[in-house]
CSV table of C-alpha atoms in Angstrom, one decimal:
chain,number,residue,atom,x,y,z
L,210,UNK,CA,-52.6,-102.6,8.8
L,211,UNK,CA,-52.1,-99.2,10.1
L,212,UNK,CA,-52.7,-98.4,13.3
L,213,UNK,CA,-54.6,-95.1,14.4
L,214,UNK,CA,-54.8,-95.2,18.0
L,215,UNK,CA,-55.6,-96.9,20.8
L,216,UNK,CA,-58.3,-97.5,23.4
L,217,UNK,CA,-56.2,-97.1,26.5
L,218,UNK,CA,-55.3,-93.6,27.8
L,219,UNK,CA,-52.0,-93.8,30.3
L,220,UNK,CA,-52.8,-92.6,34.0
L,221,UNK,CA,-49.7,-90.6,33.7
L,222,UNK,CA,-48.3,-87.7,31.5
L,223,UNK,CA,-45.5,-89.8,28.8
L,224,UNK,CA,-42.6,-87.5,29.7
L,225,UNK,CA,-40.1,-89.6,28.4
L,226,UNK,CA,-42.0,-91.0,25.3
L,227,UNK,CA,-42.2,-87.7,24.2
L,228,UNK,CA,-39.1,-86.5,24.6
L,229,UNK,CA,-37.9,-88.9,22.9
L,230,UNK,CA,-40.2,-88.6,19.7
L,231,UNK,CA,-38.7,-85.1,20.0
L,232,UNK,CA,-35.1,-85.9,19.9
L,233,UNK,CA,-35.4,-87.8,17.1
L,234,UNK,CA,-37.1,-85.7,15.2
L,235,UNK,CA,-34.4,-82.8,15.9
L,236,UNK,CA,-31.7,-85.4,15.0
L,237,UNK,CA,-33.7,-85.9,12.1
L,238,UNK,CA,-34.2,-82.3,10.9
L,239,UNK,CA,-30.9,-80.4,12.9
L,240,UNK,CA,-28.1,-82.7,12.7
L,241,UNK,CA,-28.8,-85.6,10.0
L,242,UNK,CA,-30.8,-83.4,7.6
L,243,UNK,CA,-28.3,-80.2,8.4
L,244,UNK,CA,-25.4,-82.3,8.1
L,245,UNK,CA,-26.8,-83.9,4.3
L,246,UNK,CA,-26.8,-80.6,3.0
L,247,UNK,CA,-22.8,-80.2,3.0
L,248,UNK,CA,-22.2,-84.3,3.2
L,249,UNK,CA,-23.9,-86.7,1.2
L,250,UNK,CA,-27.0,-88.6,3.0
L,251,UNK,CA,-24.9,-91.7,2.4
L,252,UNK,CA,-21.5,-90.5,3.6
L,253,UNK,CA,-23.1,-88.9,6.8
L,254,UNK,CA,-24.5,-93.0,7.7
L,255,UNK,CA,-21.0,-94.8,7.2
L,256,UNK,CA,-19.6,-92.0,9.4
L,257,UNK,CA,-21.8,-92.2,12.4
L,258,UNK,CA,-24.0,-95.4,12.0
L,259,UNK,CA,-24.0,-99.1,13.3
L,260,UNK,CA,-22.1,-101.1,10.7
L,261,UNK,CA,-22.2,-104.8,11.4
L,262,UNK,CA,-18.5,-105.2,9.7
L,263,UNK,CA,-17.1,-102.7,11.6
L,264,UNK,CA,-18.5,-103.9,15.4
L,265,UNK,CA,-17.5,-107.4,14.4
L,266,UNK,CA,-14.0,-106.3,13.5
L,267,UNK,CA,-14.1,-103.2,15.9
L,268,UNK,CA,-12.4,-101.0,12.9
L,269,UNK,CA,-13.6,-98.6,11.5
L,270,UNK,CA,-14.4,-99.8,7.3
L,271,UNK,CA,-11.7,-98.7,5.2
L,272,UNK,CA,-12.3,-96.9,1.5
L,273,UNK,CA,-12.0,-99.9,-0.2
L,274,UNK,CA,-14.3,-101.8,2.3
L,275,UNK,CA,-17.0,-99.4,1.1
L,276,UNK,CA,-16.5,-99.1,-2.2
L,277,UNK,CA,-16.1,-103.5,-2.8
L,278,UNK,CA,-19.1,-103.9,-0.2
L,279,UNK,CA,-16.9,-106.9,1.0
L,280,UNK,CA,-15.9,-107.2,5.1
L,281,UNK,CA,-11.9,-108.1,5.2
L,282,UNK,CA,-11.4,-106.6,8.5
L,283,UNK,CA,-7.8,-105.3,7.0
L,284,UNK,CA,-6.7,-102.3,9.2
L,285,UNK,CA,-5.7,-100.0,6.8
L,286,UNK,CA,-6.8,-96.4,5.3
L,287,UNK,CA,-9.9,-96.8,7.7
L,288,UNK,CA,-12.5,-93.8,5.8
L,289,UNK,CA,-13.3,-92.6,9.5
L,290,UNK,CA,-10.6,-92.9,11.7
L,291,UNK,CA,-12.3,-91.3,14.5
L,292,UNK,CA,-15.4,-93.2,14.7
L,293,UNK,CA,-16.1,-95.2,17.7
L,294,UNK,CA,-18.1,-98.3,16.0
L,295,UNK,CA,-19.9,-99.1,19.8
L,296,UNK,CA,-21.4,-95.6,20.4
L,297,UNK,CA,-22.8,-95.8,16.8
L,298,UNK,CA,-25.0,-98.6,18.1
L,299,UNK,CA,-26.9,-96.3,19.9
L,300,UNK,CA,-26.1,-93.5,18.0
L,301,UNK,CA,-28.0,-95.6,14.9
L,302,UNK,CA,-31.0,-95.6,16.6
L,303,UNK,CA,-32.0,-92.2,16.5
L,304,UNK,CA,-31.4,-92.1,12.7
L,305,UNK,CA,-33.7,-92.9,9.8
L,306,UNK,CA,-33.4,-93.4,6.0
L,307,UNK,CA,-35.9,-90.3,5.3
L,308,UNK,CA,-38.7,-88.7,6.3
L,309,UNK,CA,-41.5,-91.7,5.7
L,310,UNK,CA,-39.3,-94.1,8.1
L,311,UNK,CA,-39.1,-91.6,11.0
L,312,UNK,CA,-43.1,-90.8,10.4
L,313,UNK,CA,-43.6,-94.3,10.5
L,314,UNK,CA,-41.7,-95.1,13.3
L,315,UNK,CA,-42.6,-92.1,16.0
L,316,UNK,CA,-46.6,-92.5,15.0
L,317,UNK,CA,-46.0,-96.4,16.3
L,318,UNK,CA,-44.4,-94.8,19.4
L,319,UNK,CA,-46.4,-92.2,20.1
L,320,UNK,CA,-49.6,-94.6,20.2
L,321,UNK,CA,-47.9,-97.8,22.5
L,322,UNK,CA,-44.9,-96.2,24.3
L,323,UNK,CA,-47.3,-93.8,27.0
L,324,UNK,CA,-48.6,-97.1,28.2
L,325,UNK,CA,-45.4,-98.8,28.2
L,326,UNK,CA,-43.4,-96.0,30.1
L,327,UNK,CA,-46.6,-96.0,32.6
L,328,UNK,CA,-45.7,-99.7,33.4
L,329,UNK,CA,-41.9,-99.2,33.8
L,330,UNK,CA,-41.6,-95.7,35.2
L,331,UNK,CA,-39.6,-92.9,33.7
L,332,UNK,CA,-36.1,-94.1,33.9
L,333,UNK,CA,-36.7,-97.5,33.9
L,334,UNK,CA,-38.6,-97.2,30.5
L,335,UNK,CA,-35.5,-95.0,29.0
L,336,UNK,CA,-32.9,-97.6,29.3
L,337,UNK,CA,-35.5,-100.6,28.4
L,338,UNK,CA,-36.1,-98.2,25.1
L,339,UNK,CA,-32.2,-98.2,24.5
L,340,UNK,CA,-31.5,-102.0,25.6
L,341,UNK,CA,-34.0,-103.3,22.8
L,342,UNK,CA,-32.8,-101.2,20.4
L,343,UNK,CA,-29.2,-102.6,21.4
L,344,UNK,CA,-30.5,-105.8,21.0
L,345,UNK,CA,-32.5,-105.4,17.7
L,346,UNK,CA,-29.1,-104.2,16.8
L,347,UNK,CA,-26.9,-107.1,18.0
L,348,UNK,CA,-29.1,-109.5,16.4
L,349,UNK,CA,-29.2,-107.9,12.8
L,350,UNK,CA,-25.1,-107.9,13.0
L,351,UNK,CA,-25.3,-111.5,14.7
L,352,UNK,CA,-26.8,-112.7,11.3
L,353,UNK,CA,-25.3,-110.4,9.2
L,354,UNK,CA,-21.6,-110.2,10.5
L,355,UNK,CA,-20.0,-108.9,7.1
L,356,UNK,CA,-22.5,-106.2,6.1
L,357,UNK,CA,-21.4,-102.9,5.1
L,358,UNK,CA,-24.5,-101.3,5.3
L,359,UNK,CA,-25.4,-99.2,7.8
L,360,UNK,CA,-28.1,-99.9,10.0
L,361,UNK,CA,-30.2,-96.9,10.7
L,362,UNK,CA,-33.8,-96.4,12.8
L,363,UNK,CA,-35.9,-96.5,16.2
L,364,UNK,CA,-37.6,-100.0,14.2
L,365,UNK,CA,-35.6,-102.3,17.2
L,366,UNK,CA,-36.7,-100.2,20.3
L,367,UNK,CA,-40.0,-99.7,19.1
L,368,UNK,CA,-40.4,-103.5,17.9
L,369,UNK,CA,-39.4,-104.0,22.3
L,370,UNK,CA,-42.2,-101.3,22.7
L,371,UNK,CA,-44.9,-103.1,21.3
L,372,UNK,CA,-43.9,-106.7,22.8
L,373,UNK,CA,-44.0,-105.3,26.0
L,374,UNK,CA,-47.6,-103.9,24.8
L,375,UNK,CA,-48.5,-107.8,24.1
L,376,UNK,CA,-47.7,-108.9,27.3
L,377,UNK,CA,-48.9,-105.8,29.6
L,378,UNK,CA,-52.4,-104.8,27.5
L,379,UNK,CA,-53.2,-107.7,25.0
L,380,UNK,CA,-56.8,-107.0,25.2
L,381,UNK,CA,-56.7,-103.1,24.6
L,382,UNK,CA,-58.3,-102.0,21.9
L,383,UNK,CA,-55.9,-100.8,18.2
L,384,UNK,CA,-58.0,-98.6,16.1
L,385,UNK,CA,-56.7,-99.5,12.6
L,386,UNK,CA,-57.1,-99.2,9.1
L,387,UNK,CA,-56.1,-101.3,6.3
L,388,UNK,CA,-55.1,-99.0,3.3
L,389,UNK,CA,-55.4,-98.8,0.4
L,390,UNK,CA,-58.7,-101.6,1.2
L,391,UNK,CA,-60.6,-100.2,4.3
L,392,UNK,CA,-60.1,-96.7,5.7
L,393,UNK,CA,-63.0,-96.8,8.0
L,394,UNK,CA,-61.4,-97.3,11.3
L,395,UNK,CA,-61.9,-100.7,13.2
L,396,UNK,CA,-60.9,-102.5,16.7
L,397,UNK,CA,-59.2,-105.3,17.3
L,398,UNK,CA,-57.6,-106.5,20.7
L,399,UNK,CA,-53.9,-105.6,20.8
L,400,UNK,CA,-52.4,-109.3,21.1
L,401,UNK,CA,-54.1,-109.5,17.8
L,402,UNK,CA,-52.7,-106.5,16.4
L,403,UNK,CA,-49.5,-107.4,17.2
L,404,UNK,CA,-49.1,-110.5,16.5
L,405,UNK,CA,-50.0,-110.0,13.0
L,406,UNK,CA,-47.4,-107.6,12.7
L,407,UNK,CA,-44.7,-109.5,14.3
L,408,UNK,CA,-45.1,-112.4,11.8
L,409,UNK,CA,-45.9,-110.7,8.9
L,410,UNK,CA,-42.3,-109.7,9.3
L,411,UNK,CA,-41.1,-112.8,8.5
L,412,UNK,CA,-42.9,-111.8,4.9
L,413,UNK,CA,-40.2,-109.2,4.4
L,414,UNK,CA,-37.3,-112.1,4.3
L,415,UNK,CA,-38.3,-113.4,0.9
L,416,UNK,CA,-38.7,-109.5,-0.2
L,417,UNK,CA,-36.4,-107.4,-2.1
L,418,UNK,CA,-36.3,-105.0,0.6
L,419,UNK,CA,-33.4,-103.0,2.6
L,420,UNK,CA,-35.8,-103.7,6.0
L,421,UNK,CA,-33.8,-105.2,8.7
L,422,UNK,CA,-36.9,-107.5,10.0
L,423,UNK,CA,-34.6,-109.6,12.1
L,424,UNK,CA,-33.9,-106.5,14.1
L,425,UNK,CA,-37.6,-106.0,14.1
L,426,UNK,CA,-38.4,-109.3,15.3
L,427,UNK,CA,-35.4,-109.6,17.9
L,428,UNK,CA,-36.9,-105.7,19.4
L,429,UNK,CA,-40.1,-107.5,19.7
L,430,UNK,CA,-38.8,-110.5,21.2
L,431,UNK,CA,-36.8,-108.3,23.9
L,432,UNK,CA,-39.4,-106.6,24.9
L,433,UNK,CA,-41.5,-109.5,24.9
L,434,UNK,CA,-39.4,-111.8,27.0
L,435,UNK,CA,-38.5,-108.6,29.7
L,436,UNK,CA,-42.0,-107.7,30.4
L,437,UNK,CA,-42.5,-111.8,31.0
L,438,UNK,CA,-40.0,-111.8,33.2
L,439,UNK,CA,-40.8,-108.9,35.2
L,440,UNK,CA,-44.4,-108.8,34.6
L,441,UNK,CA,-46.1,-109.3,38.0
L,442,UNK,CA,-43.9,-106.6,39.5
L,443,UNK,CA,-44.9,-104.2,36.7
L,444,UNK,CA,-48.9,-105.4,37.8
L,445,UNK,CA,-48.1,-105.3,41.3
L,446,UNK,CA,-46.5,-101.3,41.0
L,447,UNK,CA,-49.2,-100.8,38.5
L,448,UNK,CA,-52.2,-101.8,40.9
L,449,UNK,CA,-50.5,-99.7,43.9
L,450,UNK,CA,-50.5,-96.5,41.5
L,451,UNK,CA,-54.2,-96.7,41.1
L,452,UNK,CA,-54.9,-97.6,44.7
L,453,UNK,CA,-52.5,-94.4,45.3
L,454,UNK,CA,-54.3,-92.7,42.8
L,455,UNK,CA,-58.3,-93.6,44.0
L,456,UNK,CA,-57.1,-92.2,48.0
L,457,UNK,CA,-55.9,-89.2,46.7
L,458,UNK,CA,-59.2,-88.1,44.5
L,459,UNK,CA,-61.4,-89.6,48.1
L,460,UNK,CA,-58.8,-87.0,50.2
L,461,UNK,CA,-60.0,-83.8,47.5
């Protein structure tokens, strides 16, 4: 399913939701793209991107590291001896493997993260965007300690977008299509929505695929479990804004 919209405007403007949609996409076309055209695509990933080998070992990978595909956490002739393989966690999120995964992944934004950052507040809604992403992040190299592949896209923080969208809005409405079957747009309640994403991810595990899902499913989980956890004070703020909100139109 692909969703269009949804049926569930935000009571504030989504400052932050859009800026970042915009600094990703100028990562994507200034620096990522820009870079590509004097360094490889693939080059330009192993020298600023989240590789599982080289957090585990905290080395950068050496030449032959890259070239064998195999994790030996030998300290020699590291390929980027300048990288700093923590700030590439974060770093990795605002890089995508082409232009269909960053489409993909700021239109899923876009339509869940102005409700989301409504709920949290501004700042609040920056560093929970950054912590799930961390944590879609962690998991993936959890699982995957020895990979030398660079792990690249918003997937994780958006995955903790949309479980904090379960838990704060399940019965808003999702426009969606289901192409290439139905294109007429239908609605469905959100928990619905997203629940049929989050385990058809579990689909992608038997698939020949370079998806991290696990990252997908640990981002969901994040957000899930945070907006559990703190989910009557998000309510509580939530229902003072609109009480704030109905005074102030009664005072004009």
């Amino acid at each position: 399913m692909l969703p269009i919209r949804d049926l569930n405007p935000a009571r504030r403007p989504a400052v932050v939701n859009w800026l970042l949609v915009g600094v990703t996409a100028a990562i994507f076309f200034f620096v990522q793209s820009e870079e590509n055209v004097f360094v490889p695509e693939e080059e330009f990933l192993f020298a600023q991107a989240a590789i599982p080998c080289e957090v585990v070992t905290g080395e950068p990978l050496s030449a032959d590291e890259v070239t064998s595909e195999i994790c030996d956490g030998a300290d020699a002739n590291p390929i980027f001896p300048e990288k700093n393989v923590l700030l590439a966690i974060v770093a990795s999120i605002f890089f995508h493997g082409g232009i269909g995964h960053l489409i993909s992944n700021l239109w899923v934004l876009i339509i869940f993260g102005n409700n989301i950052e409504d709920a949290y507040g501004h700042g609040t809604y920056l560093v929970f965007y950054l912590l799930a992403g961390i944590a879609a992040t962690a998991a993936h190299i959890f699982l995957h300690p020895e990979s030398t592949i660079p792990v690249v896209g918003a997937s994780g923080s958006i995955a903790g977008v949309m479980g904090a969208y379960a838990v704060l809005h399940p019965k808003a409405r999702v426009m969606s299509i289901i192409p290439p079957f139905y294109f007429w747009p239908f609605a469905m309640p959100a928990f619905l929505f997203l629940g049929i994403w989050f385990f058809s991810q579990f689909l992608l595990a038997g698939a020949d695929s370079n998806i991290a899902w696990e990252a997908h499913v640990a981002g969901f989980a994040f957000g899930l479990l945070v907006s559990i956890l703190i989910r009557r004070r998000l309510l509580s703020h939530s229902t003072s804004d609109q009480a704030r909100y109905a005074i102030g139109r009664i005072r004009q």
